């Protein structure tokens, strides 16, 4: 086991646990207030007060403001996309790995708990949150193109590869209101496999 793995497997320290608890309290307070009163009628100061924290603390944890309280930032998405492509099983294509990755997230997952479903419904019906969610995914375009290039020996600046990365990342927003999003996801990836057969 490497030193880095040992560090990762160590339990969180007191400071990290406190930060995680504060983030969770702020996020939960935001969700509760947004559901009760509507996203546009809640101010960030009210969320901080509901979580019993200072406004400066809220912005320290969520510099993206109200949207970030529900959706976080792009960093988790970047690292998860990278892991999905790099960590795919032998014989699994890049497109199959990305399809499987997206199928297990958000609206595509079939095992959502009640709180996450409420959060997802809020995002879909709130224009500002939906725009922010799309931005978070699209912000991962360079990362996704880069990791696909590294895994396949292609040029990350190749327009075809950049197009694929963008199209894959647009799917969650494109099918957000479809009656059967998992079916739409599968259909989207069939198009990708026909358009990029060397990655299928």
mmCIF file of C-alpha atoms in Angstrom, residues 37-159:
data_model
loop_
_atom_site.group_PDB
_atom_site.id
_atom_site.type_symbol
_atom_site.label_atom_id
_atom_site.label_comp_id
_atom_site.label_asym_id
_atom_site.label_seq_id
_atom_site.Cartn_x
_atom_site.Cartn_y
_atom_site.Cartn_z
ATOM 1 C CA UNK A 37 -40.630 28.973 -0.469
ATOM 2 C CA UNK A 38 -39.160 28.599 -3.918
ATOM 3 C CA UNK A 39 -35.588 29.162 -5.036
ATOM 4 C CA UNK A 40 -36.031 32.813 -6.073
ATOM 5 C CA UNK A 41 -37.614 33.832 -2.760
ATOM 6 C CA UNK A 42 -34.772 32.692 -0.518
ATOM 7 C CA UNK A 43 -31.711 34.839 0.223
ATOM 8 C CA UNK A 44 -28.312 33.398 1.081
ATOM 9 C CA UNK A 45 -28.351 35.224 4.420
ATOM 10 C CA UNK A 46 -31.517 33.319 5.341
ATOM 11 C CA UNK A 47 -29.831 30.029 4.502
ATOM 12 C CA UNK A 48 -26.835 30.894 6.677
ATOM 13 C CA UNK A 49 -29.144 31.824 9.550
ATOM 14 C CA UNK A 50 -31.147 28.611 9.163
ATOM 15 C CA UNK A 51 -27.920 26.602 9.373
ATOM 16 C CA UNK A 52 -26.722 28.696 12.331
ATOM 17 C CA UNK A 53 -23.615 29.881 10.489
ATOM 18 C CA UNK A 54 -22.220 33.241 9.385
ATOM 19 C CA UNK A 55 -22.764 34.468 5.838
ATOM 20 C CA UNK A 56 -18.994 34.559 5.341
ATOM 21 C CA UNK A 57 -18.874 30.890 6.353
ATOM 22 C CA UNK A 58 -21.465 30.041 3.719
ATOM 23 C CA UNK A 59 -19.421 31.690 0.962
ATOM 24 C CA UNK A 60 -16.211 30.128 2.256
ATOM 25 C CA UNK A 61 -17.755 26.684 1.754
ATOM 26 C CA UNK A 62 -19.857 27.532 -1.309
ATOM 27 C CA UNK A 63 -18.243 30.389 -3.254
ATOM 28 C CA UNK A 64 -20.664 29.660 -6.110
ATOM 29 C CA UNK A 65 -23.552 30.921 -3.968
ATOM 30 C CA UNK A 66 -27.108 29.628 -3.973
ATOM 31 C CA UNK A 67 -26.725 27.252 -6.914
ATOM 32 C CA UNK A 68 -23.627 25.629 -5.454
ATOM 33 C CA UNK A 69 -25.488 24.838 -2.228
ATOM 34 C CA UNK A 70 -27.586 22.384 -4.201
ATOM 35 C CA UNK A 71 -25.228 21.321 -6.976
ATOM 36 C CA UNK A 72 -21.677 21.761 -5.667
ATOM 37 C CA UNK A 73 -18.957 22.570 -8.196
ATOM 38 C CA UNK A 74 -17.350 20.936 -11.233
ATOM 39 C CA UNK A 75 -14.447 19.344 -9.377
ATOM 40 C CA UNK A 76 -16.315 16.196 -8.326
ATOM 41 C CA UNK A 77 -17.608 15.745 -11.858
ATOM 42 C CA UNK A 78 -14.135 16.147 -13.353
ATOM 43 C CA UNK A 79 -12.581 13.589 -11.032
ATOM 44 C CA UNK A 80 -15.485 11.141 -11.497
ATOM 45 C CA UNK A 81 -15.389 11.397 -15.293
ATOM 46 C CA UNK A 82 -11.629 10.865 -15.249
ATOM 47 C CA UNK A 83 -11.968 7.826 -12.978
ATOM 48 C CA UNK A 84 -14.741 6.368 -15.160
ATOM 49 C CA UNK A 85 -12.559 6.479 -18.267
ATOM 50 C CA UNK A 86 -9.219 5.538 -16.705
ATOM 51 C CA UNK A 87 -10.642 2.883 -14.411
ATOM 52 C CA UNK A 88 -12.787 1.074 -16.986
ATOM 53 C CA UNK A 89 -12.425 -2.695 -17.132
ATOM 54 C CA UNK A 90 -10.295 -4.351 -19.803
ATOM 55 C CA UNK A 91 -12.272 -4.657 -23.007
ATOM 56 C CA UNK A 92 -14.681 -1.851 -22.056
ATOM 57 C CA UNK A 93 -14.786 0.956 -24.593
ATOM 58 C CA UNK A 94 -14.552 4.615 -23.644
ATOM 59 C CA UNK A 95 -18.144 5.189 -24.738
ATOM 60 C CA UNK A 96 -19.443 2.194 -22.785
ATOM 61 C CA UNK A 97 -17.595 3.435 -19.695
ATOM 62 C CA UNK A 98 -19.111 6.912 -20.028
ATOM 63 C CA UNK A 99 -22.575 5.463 -20.636
ATOM 64 C CA UNK A 100 -22.319 3.344 -17.494
ATOM 65 C CA UNK A 101 -20.997 6.299 -15.510
ATOM 66 C CA UNK A 102 -23.867 8.609 -16.474
ATOM 67 C CA UNK A 103 -26.465 5.843 -16.058
ATOM 68 C CA UNK A 104 -25.580 5.678 -12.370
ATOM 69 C CA UNK A 105 -25.934 9.401 -11.701
ATOM 70 C CA UNK A 106 -28.723 11.864 -11.022
ATOM 71 C CA UNK A 107 -31.880 11.470 -13.049
ATOM 72 C CA UNK A 108 -30.538 8.341 -14.753
ATOM 73 C CA UNK A 109 -30.009 6.323 -11.582
ATOM 74 C CA UNK A 110 -32.745 3.867 -10.628
ATOM 75 C CA UNK A 111 -32.022 3.791 -6.892
ATOM 76 C CA UNK A 112 -32.480 7.433 -5.871
ATOM 77 C CA UNK A 113 -33.403 8.072 -2.258
ATOM 78 C CA UNK A 114 -36.257 10.437 -1.479
ATOM 79 C CA UNK A 115 -34.078 13.417 -0.555
ATOM 80 C CA UNK A 116 -32.013 13.194 -3.709
ATOM 81 C CA UNK A 117 -35.160 12.887 -5.827
ATOM 82 C CA UNK A 118 -36.554 16.049 -4.229
ATOM 83 C CA UNK A 119 -33.266 17.818 -4.928
ATOM 84 C CA UNK A 120 -33.300 16.621 -8.536
ATOM 85 C CA UNK A 121 -36.907 17.717 -9.060
ATOM 86 C CA UNK A 122 -36.030 21.152 -7.681
ATOM 87 C CA UNK A 123 -33.131 21.484 -10.135
ATOM 88 C CA UNK A 124 -35.198 20.433 -13.148
ATOM 89 C CA UNK A 125 -38.023 22.877 -12.445
ATOM 90 C CA UNK A 126 -35.814 25.840 -11.432
ATOM 91 C CA UNK A 127 -34.286 27.585 -14.480
ATOM 92 C CA UNK A 128 -31.325 29.077 -12.578
ATOM 93 C CA UNK A 129 -30.381 25.712 -11.079
ATOM 94 C CA UNK A 130 -30.799 23.889 -14.356
ATOM 95 C CA UNK A 131 -28.561 26.420 -16.135
ATOM 96 C CA UNK A 132 -25.964 26.046 -13.395
ATOM 97 C CA UNK A 133 -26.095 22.241 -13.601
ATOM 98 C CA UNK A 134 -25.495 22.413 -17.352
ATOM 99 C CA UNK A 135 -22.565 24.789 -16.798
ATOM 100 C CA UNK A 136 -20.992 22.390 -14.294
ATOM 101 C CA UNK A 137 -21.073 19.563 -16.823
ATOM 102 C CA UNK A 138 -19.901 21.626 -19.795
ATOM 103 C CA UNK A 139 -17.018 22.982 -17.698
ATOM 104 C CA UNK A 140 -15.656 19.413 -17.726
ATOM 105 C CA UNK A 141 -15.235 19.402 -21.520
ATOM 106 C CA UNK A 142 -11.465 19.955 -21.554
ATOM 107 C CA UNK A 143 -10.889 17.381 -18.805
ATOM 108 C CA UNK A 144 -12.975 14.751 -20.580
ATOM 109 C CA UNK A 145 -11.348 15.384 -23.960
ATOM 110 C CA UNK A 146 -7.918 15.218 -22.315
ATOM 111 C CA UNK A 147 -8.502 11.911 -20.544
ATOM 112 C CA UNK A 148 -10.029 10.299 -23.646
ATOM 113 C CA UNK A 149 -7.023 11.488 -25.645
ATOM 114 C CA UNK A 150 -4.609 10.058 -23.084
ATOM 115 C CA UNK A 151 -6.401 6.706 -23.055
ATOM 116 C CA UNK A 152 -6.719 6.381 -26.830
ATOM 117 C CA UNK A 153 -3.617 8.096 -28.174
ATOM 118 C CA UNK A 154 -5.621 10.830 -29.842
ATOM 119 C CA UNK A 155 -4.973 14.581 -29.829
ATOM 120 C CA UNK A 156 -7.005 16.366 -27.137
ATOM 121 C CA UNK A 157 -7.290 19.396 -29.443
ATOM 122 C CA UNK A 158 -8.845 17.317 -32.229
ATOM 123 C CA UNK A 159 -12.204 18.895 -33.063
#
